[in-house]
Amino acid sequence: MKIVIVSDTHGDTYALQQVLLREQKVDLFLHAGDVVAPKEAISPFAAVRGNCDGYYRQDYPVSYEYMTPLGKLHMEHIHTVLEAKIPELKDNGVKIVIHGHTHVRREEVINGVYVFCPGSLTYPRDNDVGTYLVLEVTEDGVKATFKEIE
């Protein structure tokens, strides 16, 4: 299963379109919050509510879950909230956790759960170029590839 994940685009729908043009044969497109645009403007991305989503908050859920070949994927915007919930999420079958907010790429395993942040597509704090994440998920694990976009 191929999943493309972006975060913290802060209204830049052009950057989202660039990702859509670059990535083919994708099973799921995800946005980890701070979209700052209506749902219609980011289709086909499924998004969660970020702290900067203001007016659009009613359009996005706080969390999103999806069943992958490995197990459940759980996504929320704020990383500190998620980190505290990892034991509970793991008990509920979550194998992959996605967050945004930091604008910094992240890839680690905490208590047997894969934890990722794609960085920021438009306002990176760990790079001069925006990044997004491509996950290849199988029953055996996850392969993560961070990609840059200009």
PDB file of C-alpha atoms in Angstrom:
ATOM      1  CA  MET A   1       0.000   0.000   0.000  1.00  0.00           C
ATOM      2  CA  LYS A   2       1.336   3.431  -0.969  1.00  0.00           C
ATOM      3  CA  ILE A   3       0.429   6.421   1.204  1.00  0.00           C
ATOM      4  CA  VAL A   4       1.478  10.024   0.500  1.00  0.00           C
ATOM      5  CA  ILE A   5       1.479  12.355   3.510  1.00  0.00           C
ATOM      6  CA  VAL A   6       1.830  16.129   3.677  1.00  0.00           C
ATOM      7  CA  SER A   7       1.431  18.618   6.503  1.00  0.00           C
ATOM      8  CA  ASP A   8       1.429  22.282   7.375  1.00  0.00           C
ATOM      9  CA  THR A   9       0.703  23.714   3.928  1.00  0.00           C
ATOM     10  CA  HIS A  10      -0.974  26.813   5.408  1.00  0.00           C
ATOM     11  CA  GLY A  11      -3.183  27.557   2.417  1.00  0.00           C
ATOM     12  CA  ASP A  12      -0.741  26.704  -0.362  1.00  0.00           C
ATOM     13  CA  THR A  13      -2.901  24.483  -2.570  1.00  0.00           C
ATOM     14  CA  TYR A  14      -0.438  24.875  -5.472  1.00  0.00           C
ATOM     15  CA  ALA A  15       2.111  22.834  -3.498  1.00  0.00           C
ATOM     16  CA  LEU A  16      -0.496  20.111  -2.977  1.00  0.00           C
ATOM     17  CA  GLN A  17      -1.137  20.020  -6.718  1.00  0.00           C
ATOM     18  CA  GLN A  18       2.600  19.556  -7.321  1.00  0.00           C
ATOM     19  CA  VAL A  19       2.589  16.496  -5.069  1.00  0.00           C
ATOM     20  CA  LEU A  20      -0.439  15.084  -6.918  1.00  0.00           C
ATOM     21  CA  LEU A  21       1.358  15.533 -10.250  1.00  0.00           C
ATOM     22  CA  ARG A  22       4.513  13.820  -8.970  1.00  0.00           C
ATOM     23  CA  GLU A  23       2.979  10.832  -7.206  1.00  0.00           C
ATOM     24  CA  GLN A  24       1.205   8.132  -9.176  1.00  0.00           C
ATOM     25  CA  LYS A  25      -0.554   4.893  -8.176  1.00  0.00           C
ATOM     26  CA  VAL A  26      -1.244   6.099  -4.640  1.00  0.00           C
ATOM     27  CA  ASP A  27      -3.738   4.314  -2.392  1.00  0.00           C
ATOM     28  CA  LEU A  28      -4.207   7.125   0.112  1.00  0.00           C
ATOM     29  CA  PHE A  29      -3.368  10.836   0.331  1.00  0.00           C
ATOM     30  CA  LEU A  30      -3.193  12.301   3.858  1.00  0.00           C
ATOM     31  CA  HIS A  31      -2.749  15.816   5.264  1.00  0.00           C
ATOM     32  CA  ALA A  32      -1.647  16.056   8.910  1.00  0.00           C
ATOM     33  CA  GLY A  33      -3.210  19.456   9.578  1.00  0.00           C
ATOM     34  CA  ASP A  34      -2.759  23.204   9.259  1.00  0.00           C
ATOM     35  CA  VAL A  35      -4.391  22.994   5.874  1.00  0.00           C
ATOM     36  CA  VAL A  36      -5.903  26.518   6.024  1.00  0.00           C
ATOM     37  CA  ALA A  37      -8.128  25.737   3.053  1.00  0.00           C
ATOM     38  CA  PRO A  38     -11.528  24.103   2.545  1.00  0.00           C
ATOM     39  CA  LYS A  39     -11.860  20.374   1.909  1.00  0.00           C
ATOM     40  CA  GLU A  40     -12.785  20.954  -1.724  1.00  0.00           C
ATOM     41  CA  ALA A  41      -9.450  22.686  -2.361  1.00  0.00           C
ATOM     42  CA  ILE A  42      -7.349  19.755  -1.144  1.00  0.00           C
ATOM     43  CA  SER A  43      -9.116  16.764  -2.689  1.00  0.00           C
ATOM     44  CA  PRO A  44      -8.181  13.857  -2.701  1.00  0.00           C
ATOM     45  CA  PHE A  45      -6.295  14.449   0.579  1.00  0.00           C
ATOM     46  CA  ALA A  46      -7.998  13.360   3.815  1.00  0.00           C
ATOM     47  CA  ALA A  47      -7.038  15.851   6.516  1.00  0.00           C
ATOM     48  CA  VAL A  48      -7.138  16.426  10.258  1.00  0.00           C
ATOM     49  CA  ARG A  49      -7.624  19.741  11.996  1.00  0.00           C
ATOM     50  CA  GLY A  50      -4.507  21.726  12.809  1.00  0.00           C
ATOM     51  CA  ASN A  51      -4.089  24.536  15.302  1.00  0.00           C
ATOM     52  CA  CYS A  52      -4.092  27.124  12.480  1.00  0.00           C
ATOM     53  CA  ASP A  53      -7.146  25.877  10.629  1.00  0.00           C
ATOM     54  CA  GLY A  54      -9.345  28.614  12.130  1.00  0.00           C
ATOM     55  CA  TYR A  55     -12.432  29.072   9.976  1.00  0.00           C
ATOM     56  CA  TYR A  56     -12.126  25.602   8.448  1.00  0.00           C
ATOM     57  CA  ARG A  57     -11.992  23.736  11.784  1.00  0.00           C
ATOM     58  CA  GLN A  58     -15.548  22.485  11.429  1.00  0.00           C
ATOM     59  CA  ASP A  59     -14.571  20.723   8.197  1.00  0.00           C
ATOM     60  CA  TYR A  60     -11.769  18.570   9.596  1.00  0.00           C
ATOM     61  CA  PRO A  61     -11.803  15.909  12.324  1.00  0.00           C
ATOM     62  CA  VAL A  62      -9.300  15.997  15.195  1.00  0.00           C
ATOM     63  CA  SER A  63      -8.085  12.499  14.327  1.00  0.00           C
ATOM     64  CA  TYR A  64      -8.220  10.079  11.413  1.00  0.00           C
ATOM     65  CA  GLU A  65      -7.745   6.306  11.311  1.00  0.00           C
ATOM     66  CA  TYR A  66      -7.252   3.963   8.393  1.00  0.00           C
ATOM     67  CA  MET A  67      -6.604   0.218   8.240  1.00  0.00           C
ATOM     68  CA  THR A  68      -3.369  -0.674   6.429  1.00  0.00           C
ATOM     69  CA  PRO A  69      -1.922  -4.129   5.676  1.00  0.00           C
ATOM     70  CA  LEU A  70       0.246  -3.739   8.822  1.00  0.00           C
ATOM     71  CA  GLY A  71      -2.524  -2.512  11.142  1.00  0.00           C
ATOM     72  CA  LYS A  72      -4.235   0.771  11.942  1.00  0.00           C
ATOM     73  CA  LEU A  73      -2.766   4.126  10.982  1.00  0.00           C
ATOM     74  CA  HIS A  74      -3.716   6.976  13.332  1.00  0.00           C
ATOM     75  CA  MET A  75      -3.205  10.654  12.452  1.00  0.00           C
ATOM     76  CA  GLU A  76      -3.516  13.839  14.544  1.00  0.00           C
ATOM     77  CA  HIS A  77      -1.866  17.219  14.189  1.00  0.00           C
ATOM     78  CA  ILE A  78      -0.217  17.862  17.567  1.00  0.00           C
ATOM     79  CA  HIS A  79       2.667  15.492  18.359  1.00  0.00           C
ATOM     80  CA  THR A  80       2.725  15.909  22.139  1.00  0.00           C
ATOM     81  CA  VAL A  81      -0.886  14.749  22.403  1.00  0.00           C
ATOM     82  CA  LEU A  82      -0.102  11.698  20.286  1.00  0.00           C
ATOM     83  CA  GLU A  83       3.049  10.721  22.152  1.00  0.00           C
ATOM     84  CA  ALA A  84       1.098  10.500  25.403  1.00  0.00           C
ATOM     85  CA  LYS A  85      -1.479   8.251  23.725  1.00  0.00           C
ATOM     86  CA  ILE A  86       0.915   5.769  22.081  1.00  0.00           C
ATOM     87  CA  PRO A  87       0.447   2.981  24.673  1.00  0.00           C
ATOM     88  CA  GLU A  88      -3.350   3.256  24.389  1.00  0.00           C
ATOM     89  CA  LEU A  89      -3.237   3.480  20.587  1.00  0.00           C
ATOM     90  CA  LYS A  90      -0.984   0.423  20.436  1.00  0.00           C
ATOM     91  CA  ASP A  91      -3.437  -1.514  22.609  1.00  0.00           C
ATOM     92  CA  ASN A  92      -6.118  -0.617  20.045  1.00  0.00           C
ATOM     93  CA  GLY A  93      -4.149  -2.037  17.100  1.00  0.00           C
ATOM     94  CA  VAL A  94      -2.439   1.130  15.904  1.00  0.00           C
ATOM     95  CA  LYS A  95       0.888   0.390  14.219  1.00  0.00           C
ATOM     96  CA  ILE A  96       1.540   3.752  12.511  1.00  0.00           C
ATOM     97  CA  VAL A  97       1.144   7.242  13.986  1.00  0.00           C
ATOM     98  CA  ILE A  98       1.289  10.385  11.839  1.00  0.00           C
ATOM     99  CA  HIS A  99       1.507  13.967  13.110  1.00  0.00           C
ATOM    100  CA  GLY A 100       2.266  17.441  11.816  1.00  0.00           C
ATOM    101  CA  HIS A 101       2.752  20.735  13.690  1.00  0.00           C
ATOM    102  CA  THR A 102       6.533  20.717  14.148  1.00  0.00           C
ATOM    103  CA  HIS A 103       7.407  21.385  10.465  1.00  0.00           C
ATOM    104  CA  VAL A 104      10.298  18.946  11.067  1.00  0.00           C
ATOM    105  CA  ARG A 105      10.668  15.502   9.484  1.00  0.00           C
ATOM    106  CA  ARG A 106      10.450  12.600  11.883  1.00  0.00           C
ATOM    107  CA  GLU A 107      10.855   8.849  11.587  1.00  0.00           C
ATOM    108  CA  GLU A 108      11.157   6.670  14.671  1.00  0.00           C
ATOM    109  CA  VAL A 109       9.698   3.690  16.467  1.00  0.00           C
ATOM    110  CA  ILE A 110       8.252   4.221  19.951  1.00  0.00           C
ATOM    111  CA  ASN A 111       7.118   1.184  21.912  1.00  0.00           C
ATOM    112  CA  GLY A 112       6.761  -0.807  18.693  1.00  0.00           C
ATOM    113  CA  VAL A 113       4.737   1.898  16.909  1.00  0.00           C
ATOM    114  CA  TYR A 114       6.073   3.694  13.828  1.00  0.00           C
ATOM    115  CA  VAL A 115       5.902   7.486  14.338  1.00  0.00           C
ATOM    116  CA  PHE A 116       6.227   9.878  11.394  1.00  0.00           C
ATOM    117  CA  CYS A 117       5.992  13.571  10.601  1.00  0.00           C
ATOM    118  CA  PRO A 118       6.329  14.569   6.943  1.00  0.00           C
ATOM    119  CA  GLY A 119       7.782  17.967   7.823  1.00  0.00           C
ATOM    120  CA  SER A 120       6.144  20.934   6.133  1.00  0.00           C
ATOM    121  CA  LEU A 121       5.427  21.106   2.451  1.00  0.00           C
ATOM    122  CA  THR A 122       5.612  24.923   2.426  1.00  0.00           C
ATOM    123  CA  TYR A 123       7.276  26.169   5.640  1.00  0.00           C
ATOM    124  CA  PRO A 124       9.993  23.685   6.663  1.00  0.00           C
ATOM    125  CA  ARG A 125      11.968  24.246   9.839  1.00  0.00           C
ATOM    126  CA  ASP A 126      14.607  21.578   9.209  1.00  0.00           C
ATOM    127  CA  ASN A 127      15.384  22.207   5.551  1.00  0.00           C
ATOM    128  CA  ASP A 128      15.390  24.937   2.913  1.00  0.00           C
ATOM    129  CA  VAL A 129      12.952  22.976   0.771  1.00  0.00           C
ATOM    130  CA  GLY A 130       9.484  21.689   1.633  1.00  0.00           C
ATOM    131  CA  THR A 131       9.085  17.971   2.214  1.00  0.00           C
ATOM    132  CA  TYR A 132       6.437  15.282   2.142  1.00  0.00           C
ATOM    133  CA  LEU A 133       6.465  11.598   3.012  1.00  0.00           C
ATOM    134  CA  VAL A 134       5.757   8.456   1.028  1.00  0.00           C
ATOM    135  CA  LEU A 135       5.058   5.288   2.990  1.00  0.00           C
ATOM    136  CA  GLU A 136       5.092   1.818   1.466  1.00  0.00           C
ATOM    137  CA  VAL A 137       3.159  -0.314   3.955  1.00  0.00           C
ATOM    138  CA  THR A 138       3.114  -4.107   3.872  1.00  0.00           C
ATOM    139  CA  GLU A 139       2.146  -6.794   6.369  1.00  0.00           C
ATOM    140  CA  ASP A 140       5.839  -6.922   7.356  1.00  0.00           C
ATOM    141  CA  GLY A 141       6.555  -3.238   7.993  1.00  0.00           C
ATOM    142  CA  VAL A 142       6.892   0.275   6.656  1.00  0.00           C
ATOM    143  CA  LYS A 143       9.379   1.812   4.236  1.00  0.00           C
ATOM    144  CA  ALA A 144       9.510   5.613   4.525  1.00  0.00           C
ATOM    145  CA  THR A 145      10.850   8.005   1.900  1.00  0.00           C
ATOM    146  CA  PHE A 146      10.975  11.754   2.473  1.00  0.00           C
ATOM    147  CA  LYS A 147      10.759  13.758  -0.728  1.00  0.00           C
ATOM    148  CA  GLU A 148      11.516  17.404  -1.425  1.00  0.00           C
ATOM    149  CA  ILE A 149       9.418  19.774  -3.457  1.00  0.00           C
ATOM    150  CA  GLU A 150      10.354  23.217  -4.730  1.00  0.00           C
TER     151      GLU A 150
END
